Amino acid sequence: MLVLKNISVNINGKRILSDISFSVNHGVNIILGPNGSGKTTLLRAIIGMIKYNGEIRISGNISFVPAEFSSPQMNVIDVLLSGNKKADYLYFVRELGIEEFLNRDFSTLSSGEKKLVLIAKALAEGENVIMDEPLSNLDIKNRLKLMKIIKKFKKTFLITSHELDIVNYSDKIILLNKGKLVYDGNVSDLSEDLISSVYGVKIKKVKIDGEIYFKPMEYSL
Ligand SMILES: Nc1ncnc2c1ncn2[C@@H]1O[C@H](COP(=O)(O)OP(=O)(O)OP(=O)(O)O)[C@@H](O)[C@H]1O
């Protein structure tokens, strides 16, 4: 569980996040927002990488998958074991279907394959799993596989995304705009007017087989 109270972040005298408060529990919590809205900065505050004002309370440990990462010339097994050696990495390696990478050098994997290794590591290690754009680099099948896997576990997932087609997997949506929280709630109550105005694109809320999807329609509102 994660509770944020009045989180503000200033960097070099510029206000990046203003007065963000929300709490998330077990389940899939997705942070949405346009480029530059403050998603990564918020995750960095939560994992203690940057200074902030306000209060963050976390129960349980945290694992983190950054949006961008270095590629050490290390065996994939050693990458997995570089954190908590007791975590059940193999379980998540099997769930994600990436057993064949285990004996490879991490730096030789494709960008999506590297991402899957880091995701398996984070899923195994954390009770609170925080992932910055885990879906970028993943193909459609791996995106859906990942969402289905994380839906099964009783962990607190907090993930940022630009993919509106995965909102139906969420228990909670946190929507940021210009460093402010503009929505905190479930996907059914998120209106197409709000999400359209935040992204500056006409977005339609549609139901297919009982599931909610947001579909971008056109650039001009
Ligand atoms: N070290 C820094 N110095 C100056 N400005 C910064 C710094 N870090 C972040 N910012 C600014 O803070 C704002 C929020 O950045 P952040 O990376 O959190 O956005 P984001 O929502 O994750 O964006 P994206 O979707 O493009 O990844 C941006 O305007 C960015 O330029």
mmCIF file of C-alpha atoms and ligand atoms in Angstrom:
data_model
loop_
_atom_site.group_PDB
_atom_site.id
_atom_site.type_symbol
_atom_site.label_atom_id
_atom_site.label_comp_id
_atom_site.label_asym_id
_atom_site.label_seq_id
_atom_site.Cartn_x
_atom_site.Cartn_y
_atom_site.Cartn_z
ATOM 1 C CA MET A 1 0.000 0.000 0.000
ATOM 2 C CA LEU A 2 1.140 3.522 -0.805
ATOM 3 C CA VAL A 3 -0.189 6.793 0.580
ATOM 4 C CA LEU A 4 0.899 10.165 -0.814
ATOM 5 C CA LYS A 5 -0.043 13.369 0.959
ATOM 6 C CA ASN A 6 0.500 16.795 -0.572
ATOM 7 C CA ILE A 7 3.550 15.844 -2.630
ATOM 8 C CA SER A 8 5.243 18.781 -4.320
ATOM 9 C CA VAL A 9 8.515 18.717 -6.226
ATOM 10 C CA ASN A 10 10.620 21.677 -7.337
ATOM 11 C CA ILE A 11 13.623 21.185 -9.587
ATOM 12 C CA ASN A 12 16.008 24.088 -10.200
ATOM 13 C CA GLY A 13 13.385 26.516 -8.938
ATOM 14 C CA LYS A 14 10.700 25.124 -11.263
ATOM 15 C CA ARG A 15 7.556 23.557 -9.822
ATOM 16 C CA ILE A 16 7.210 20.083 -11.382
ATOM 17 C CA LEU A 17 4.579 18.522 -9.100
ATOM 18 C CA SER A 18 1.968 20.409 -7.054
ATOM 19 C CA ASP A 19 0.179 19.060 -4.034
ATOM 20 C CA ILE A 20 -0.416 15.468 -5.195
ATOM 21 C CA SER A 21 -2.404 13.282 -2.789
ATOM 22 C CA PHE A 22 -3.727 9.795 -3.423
ATOM 23 C CA SER A 23 -3.481 6.292 -2.069
ATOM 24 C CA VAL A 24 -3.207 2.966 -3.846
ATOM 25 C CA ASN A 25 -3.831 -0.557 -2.632
ATOM 26 C CA HIS A 26 -3.287 -4.043 -3.962
ATOM 27 C CA GLY A 27 -4.167 -4.117 -7.619
ATOM 28 C CA VAL A 28 -3.251 -2.415 -10.876
ATOM 29 C CA ASN A 29 -2.921 1.343 -10.533
ATOM 30 C CA ILE A 30 -2.141 3.165 -13.761
ATOM 31 C CA ILE A 31 -0.737 6.687 -13.938
ATOM 32 C CA LEU A 32 -1.702 8.420 -17.173
ATOM 33 C CA GLY A 33 -0.826 11.891 -18.418
ATOM 34 C CA PRO A 34 0.708 13.658 -21.414
ATOM 35 C CA ASN A 35 4.450 14.039 -22.002
ATOM 36 C CA GLY A 36 5.941 16.210 -19.294
ATOM 37 C CA SER A 37 2.949 15.928 -16.941
ATOM 38 C CA GLY A 38 5.147 14.642 -14.098
ATOM 39 C CA LYS A 39 4.646 10.849 -14.134
ATOM 40 C CA THR A 40 8.324 9.877 -13.928
ATOM 41 C CA THR A 41 9.043 12.621 -11.394
ATOM 42 C CA LEU A 42 6.267 11.254 -9.194
ATOM 43 C CA LEU A 43 7.682 7.717 -9.377
ATOM 44 C CA ARG A 44 11.163 9.070 -8.595
ATOM 45 C CA ALA A 45 9.792 10.803 -5.498
ATOM 46 C CA ILE A 46 8.089 7.580 -4.381
ATOM 47 C CA ILE A 47 11.263 5.500 -4.719
ATOM 48 C CA GLY A 48 13.271 8.168 -2.913
ATOM 49 C CA MET A 49 15.424 9.243 -5.871
ATOM 50 C CA ILE A 50 14.531 12.928 -5.595
ATOM 51 C CA LYS A 51 13.609 15.404 -2.871
ATOM 52 C CA TYR A 52 9.990 16.281 -2.314
ATOM 53 C CA ASN A 53 7.761 18.113 0.126
ATOM 54 C CA GLY A 54 4.875 16.214 1.669
ATOM 55 C CA GLU A 55 4.504 12.741 3.043
ATOM 56 C CA ILE A 56 4.844 9.309 1.437
ATOM 57 C CA ARG A 57 3.908 6.211 3.414
ATOM 58 C CA ILE A 58 4.651 2.763 2.020
ATOM 59 C CA SER A 59 3.942 -0.592 3.579
ATOM 60 C CA GLY A 60 6.165 -3.364 2.242
ATOM 61 C CA ASN A 61 9.230 -3.188 0.025
ATOM 62 C CA ILE A 62 9.442 -1.572 -3.407
ATOM 63 C CA SER A 63 10.838 -2.801 -6.688
ATOM 64 C CA PHE A 64 11.269 -0.484 -9.657
ATOM 65 C CA VAL A 65 11.549 -0.819 -13.426
ATOM 66 C CA PRO A 66 12.826 2.429 -14.962
ATOM 67 C CA ALA A 67 11.711 3.582 -18.412
ATOM 68 C CA GLU A 68 15.330 3.699 -19.540
ATOM 69 C CA PHE A 69 18.211 1.654 -18.216
ATOM 70 C CA SER A 70 21.810 0.727 -18.866
ATOM 71 C CA SER A 71 22.744 -2.634 -20.405
ATOM 72 C CA PRO A 72 25.476 -4.262 -18.361
ATOM 73 C CA GLN A 73 27.516 -7.034 -19.987
ATOM 74 C CA MET A 74 26.225 -9.558 -17.487
ATOM 75 C CA ASN A 75 24.541 -12.888 -17.740
ATOM 76 C CA VAL A 76 20.731 -12.594 -17.416
ATOM 77 C CA ILE A 77 20.811 -14.911 -14.367
ATOM 78 C CA ASP A 78 23.289 -12.565 -12.665
ATOM 79 C CA VAL A 79 21.068 -9.564 -13.507
ATOM 80 C CA LEU A 80 18.137 -11.362 -11.877
ATOM 81 C CA LEU A 81 20.177 -12.372 -8.837
ATOM 82 C CA SER A 82 21.661 -8.909 -8.336
ATOM 83 C CA GLY A 83 18.814 -7.973 -5.964
ATOM 84 C CA ASN A 84 17.214 -10.233 -3.393
ATOM 85 C CA LYS A 85 18.697 -13.679 -4.071
ATOM 86 C CA LYS A 86 15.817 -15.421 -2.324
ATOM 87 C CA ALA A 87 13.127 -13.998 -4.628
ATOM 88 C CA ASP A 88 11.427 -16.538 -6.889
ATOM 89 C CA TYR A 89 12.704 -15.184 -10.216
ATOM 90 C CA LEU A 90 12.172 -18.448 -12.041
ATOM 91 C CA TYR A 91 8.450 -18.364 -11.387
ATOM 92 C CA PHE A 92 8.087 -14.995 -13.146
ATOM 93 C CA VAL A 93 10.594 -15.935 -15.861
ATOM 94 C CA ARG A 94 8.286 -18.858 -16.663
ATOM 95 C CA GLU A 95 5.125 -16.731 -16.411
ATOM 96 C CA LEU A 96 6.594 -14.281 -18.921
ATOM 97 C CA GLY A 97 7.936 -17.109 -21.091
ATOM 98 C CA ILE A 98 11.531 -15.853 -21.144
ATOM 99 C CA GLU A 99 13.389 -18.994 -19.984
ATOM 100 C CA GLU A 100 15.418 -19.027 -23.210
ATOM 101 C CA PHE A 101 17.167 -15.750 -22.210
ATOM 102 C CA LEU A 102 18.530 -17.089 -18.914
ATOM 103 C CA ASN A 103 21.981 -17.995 -20.219
ATOM 104 C CA ARG A 104 22.304 -14.995 -22.538
ATOM 105 C CA ASP A 105 24.374 -11.885 -21.957
ATOM 106 C CA PHE A 106 21.865 -9.176 -20.943
ATOM 107 C CA SER A 107 23.456 -6.593 -23.274
ATOM 108 C CA THR A 108 22.767 -8.794 -26.323
ATOM 109 C CA LEU A 109 18.987 -8.969 -25.759
ATOM 110 C CA SER A 110 16.598 -6.797 -27.773
ATOM 111 C CA SER A 111 15.087 -3.793 -25.991
ATOM 112 C CA GLY A 112 11.776 -5.597 -25.375
ATOM 113 C CA GLU A 113 13.590 -8.732 -24.158
ATOM 114 C CA LYS A 114 15.642 -6.642 -21.699
ATOM 115 C CA LYS A 115 12.465 -5.012 -20.460
ATOM 116 C CA LEU A 116 10.866 -8.419 -19.840
ATOM 117 C CA VAL A 117 13.898 -9.535 -17.789
ATOM 118 C CA LEU A 118 13.739 -6.392 -15.628
ATOM 119 C CA ILE A 119 9.978 -6.807 -15.223
ATOM 120 C CA ALA A 120 10.410 -10.464 -14.107
ATOM 121 C CA LYS A 121 12.998 -9.274 -11.575
ATOM 122 C CA ALA A 122 10.726 -6.532 -10.219
ATOM 123 C CA LEU A 123 7.687 -8.834 -10.043
ATOM 124 C CA ALA A 124 9.717 -11.343 -8.032
ATOM 125 C CA GLU A 125 11.271 -8.807 -5.662
ATOM 126 C CA GLY A 126 8.643 -6.244 -4.704
ATOM 127 C CA GLU A 127 5.411 -6.130 -2.737
ATOM 128 C CA ASN A 128 4.961 -2.685 -4.290
ATOM 129 C CA VAL A 129 5.980 -2.945 -7.934
ATOM 130 C CA ILE A 130 6.583 0.411 -9.554
ATOM 131 C CA MET A 131 7.161 0.435 -13.292
ATOM 132 C CA ASP A 132 7.802 3.445 -15.525
ATOM 133 C CA GLU A 133 6.325 2.724 -18.953
ATOM 134 C CA PRO A 134 6.736 -1.063 -18.742
ATOM 135 C CA LEU A 135 4.743 -1.493 -21.954
ATOM 136 C CA SER A 136 7.008 0.604 -24.148
ATOM 137 C CA ASN A 137 9.225 -1.771 -26.190
ATOM 138 C CA LEU A 138 6.763 -4.645 -25.727
ATOM 139 C CA ASP A 139 4.764 -6.085 -28.624
ATOM 140 C CA ILE A 140 0.973 -6.426 -28.405
ATOM 141 C CA LYS A 141 1.073 -10.018 -27.162
ATOM 142 C CA ASN A 142 3.629 -9.282 -24.442
ATOM 143 C CA ARG A 143 1.678 -6.170 -23.353
ATOM 144 C CA LEU A 144 -1.499 -8.155 -22.871
ATOM 145 C CA LYS A 145 0.398 -11.042 -21.270
ATOM 146 C CA LEU A 146 2.011 -8.665 -18.773
ATOM 147 C CA MET A 147 -1.301 -7.001 -17.872
ATOM 148 C CA LYS A 148 -2.937 -10.397 -17.393
ATOM 149 C CA ILE A 149 -0.063 -11.605 -15.188
ATOM 150 C CA ILE A 150 -0.040 -8.535 -12.941
ATOM 151 C CA LYS A 151 -3.824 -8.715 -12.570
ATOM 152 C CA LYS A 152 -3.386 -12.127 -10.867
ATOM 153 C CA PHE A 153 -1.097 -11.048 -8.030
ATOM 154 C CA LYS A 154 -1.920 -9.549 -4.673
ATOM 155 C CA LYS A 155 0.691 -6.842 -4.953
ATOM 156 C CA THR A 156 0.420 -3.096 -5.332
ATOM 157 C CA PHE A 157 1.294 -2.194 -8.906
ATOM 158 C CA LEU A 158 1.851 1.430 -9.826
ATOM 159 C CA ILE A 159 2.663 1.833 -13.492
ATOM 160 C CA THR A 160 2.851 4.730 -15.896
ATOM 161 C CA SER A 161 1.649 4.315 -19.441
ATOM 162 C CA HIS A 162 0.834 6.065 -22.685
ATOM 163 C CA GLU A 163 -1.224 3.052 -23.766
ATOM 164 C CA LEU A 164 -4.907 3.834 -23.317
ATOM 165 C CA ASP A 165 -5.874 0.351 -24.496
ATOM 166 C CA ILE A 166 -4.852 -1.217 -21.172
ATOM 167 C CA VAL A 167 -7.041 0.914 -18.900
ATOM 168 C CA ASN A 168 -9.598 -1.903 -18.676
ATOM 169 C CA TYR A 169 -7.049 -3.869 -16.596
ATOM 170 C CA SER A 170 -6.842 -1.114 -13.994
ATOM 171 C CA ASP A 171 -8.304 -0.998 -10.520
ATOM 172 C CA LYS A 172 -7.444 2.673 -10.336
ATOM 173 C CA ILE A 173 -6.462 5.439 -12.738
ATOM 174 C CA ILE A 174 -4.381 8.398 -11.614
ATOM 175 C CA LEU A 175 -4.411 11.145 -14.251
ATOM 176 C CA LEU A 176 -1.799 13.904 -14.151
ATOM 177 C CA ASN A 177 -1.771 17.119 -16.124
ATOM 178 C CA LYS A 178 0.901 19.821 -15.841
ATOM 179 C CA GLY A 179 2.129 18.458 -12.521
ATOM 180 C CA LYS A 180 -1.312 18.308 -10.938
ATOM 181 C CA LEU A 181 -3.598 15.405 -10.124
ATOM 182 C CA VAL A 182 -6.754 15.774 -12.186
ATOM 183 C CA TYR A 183 -8.368 12.361 -11.641
ATOM 184 C CA ASP A 184 -8.096 9.604 -9.053
ATOM 185 C CA GLY A 185 -10.690 6.865 -9.440
ATOM 186 C CA ASN A 186 -11.858 3.892 -11.433
ATOM 187 C CA VAL A 187 -11.963 3.678 -15.189
ATOM 188 C CA SER A 188 -15.765 3.655 -15.426
ATOM 189 C CA ASP A 189 -16.063 7.095 -13.820
ATOM 190 C CA LEU A 190 -13.320 8.670 -15.972
ATOM 191 C CA SER A 191 -15.109 10.827 -18.520
ATOM 192 C CA GLU A 192 -14.109 11.126 -22.166
ATOM 193 C CA ASP A 193 -14.348 14.925 -21.820
ATOM 194 C CA LEU A 194 -11.728 15.024 -19.056
ATOM 195 C CA ILE A 195 -9.291 12.652 -20.759
ATOM 196 C CA SER A 196 -9.805 14.431 -24.117
ATOM 197 C CA SER A 197 -9.083 17.847 -22.614
ATOM 198 C CA VAL A 198 -5.975 16.582 -20.777
ATOM 199 C CA TYR A 199 -4.438 15.032 -23.918
ATOM 200 C CA GLY A 200 -5.764 17.701 -26.295
ATOM 201 C CA VAL A 201 -7.183 14.992 -28.555
ATOM 202 C CA LYS A 202 -10.753 13.854 -29.050
ATOM 203 C CA ILE A 203 -10.940 10.535 -27.204
ATOM 204 C CA LYS A 204 -14.018 8.320 -27.209
ATOM 205 C CA LYS A 205 -14.977 5.985 -24.397
ATOM 206 C CA VAL A 206 -16.250 2.747 -25.876
ATOM 207 C CA LYS A 207 -17.415 -0.569 -24.507
ATOM 208 C CA ILE A 208 -16.410 -3.772 -26.286
ATOM 209 C CA ASP A 209 -17.561 -7.091 -24.789
ATOM 210 C CA GLY A 210 -18.367 -5.272 -21.533
ATOM 211 C CA GLU A 211 -14.851 -3.775 -21.206
ATOM 212 C CA ILE A 212 -14.113 -0.037 -21.325
ATOM 213 C CA TYR A 213 -11.608 1.334 -23.841
ATOM 214 C CA PHE A 214 -10.526 4.876 -24.651
ATOM 215 C CA LYS A 215 -9.968 5.390 -28.363
ATOM 216 C CA PRO A 216 -8.185 8.492 -29.695
ATOM 217 C CA MET A 217 -10.214 9.794 -32.658
ATOM 218 C CA GLU A 218 -8.507 12.846 -34.106
ATOM 219 C CA TYR A 219 -5.910 15.462 -33.251
ATOM 220 C CA SER A 220 -8.083 18.582 -33.050
ATOM 221 C CA LEU A 221 -10.748 18.783 -30.352
HETATM 222 N N1 LIG B 1 16.118 17.612 -13.744
HETATM 223 C C1 LIG B 1 15.189 18.366 -14.346
HETATM 224 N N2 LIG B 1 15.455 19.657 -14.656
HETATM 225 C C2 LIG B 1 14.515 20.432 -15.261
HETATM 226 N N3 LIG B 1 13.278 20.016 -15.577
HETATM 227 C C3 LIG B 1 12.963 18.739 -15.286
HETATM 228 C C4 LIG B 1 13.889 17.848 -14.656
HETATM 229 N N4 LIG B 1 13.281 16.656 -14.483
HETATM 230 C C5 LIG B 1 12.037 16.788 -14.996
HETATM 231 N N5 LIG B 1 11.850 18.036 -15.479
HETATM 232 C C6 LIG B 1 10.629 18.555 -16.122
HETATM 233 O O1 LIG B 1 9.533 18.149 -15.332
HETATM 234 C C7 LIG B 1 8.407 17.888 -16.159
HETATM 235 C C8 LIG B 1 7.883 16.491 -15.837
HETATM 236 O O2 LIG B 1 8.806 15.538 -16.315
HETATM 237 P P1 LIG B 1 8.516 13.987 -16.194
HETATM 238 O O3 LIG B 1 9.680 13.266 -16.770
HETATM 239 O O4 LIG B 1 8.114 13.671 -14.811
HETATM 240 O O5 LIG B 1 7.232 13.864 -17.152
HETATM 241 P P2 LIG B 1 6.492 12.552 -17.682
HETATM 242 O O6 LIG B 1 5.035 12.743 -17.412
HETATM 243 O O7 LIG B 1 7.137 11.329 -17.129
HETATM 244 O O8 LIG B 1 6.751 12.688 -19.234
HETATM 245 P P3 LIG B 1 6.919 11.607 -20.424
HETATM 246 O O9 LIG B 1 5.550 11.049 -20.667
HETATM 247 O O10 LIG B 1 7.399 12.445 -21.554
HETATM 248 O O11 LIG B 1 7.910 10.564 -19.988
HETATM 249 C C9 LIG B 1 8.865 18.043 -17.601
HETATM 250 O O12 LIG B 1 8.475 19.324 -18.050
HETATM 251 C C10 LIG B 1 10.387 17.961 -17.498
HETATM 252 O O13 LIG B 1 11.008 18.710 -18.520
#
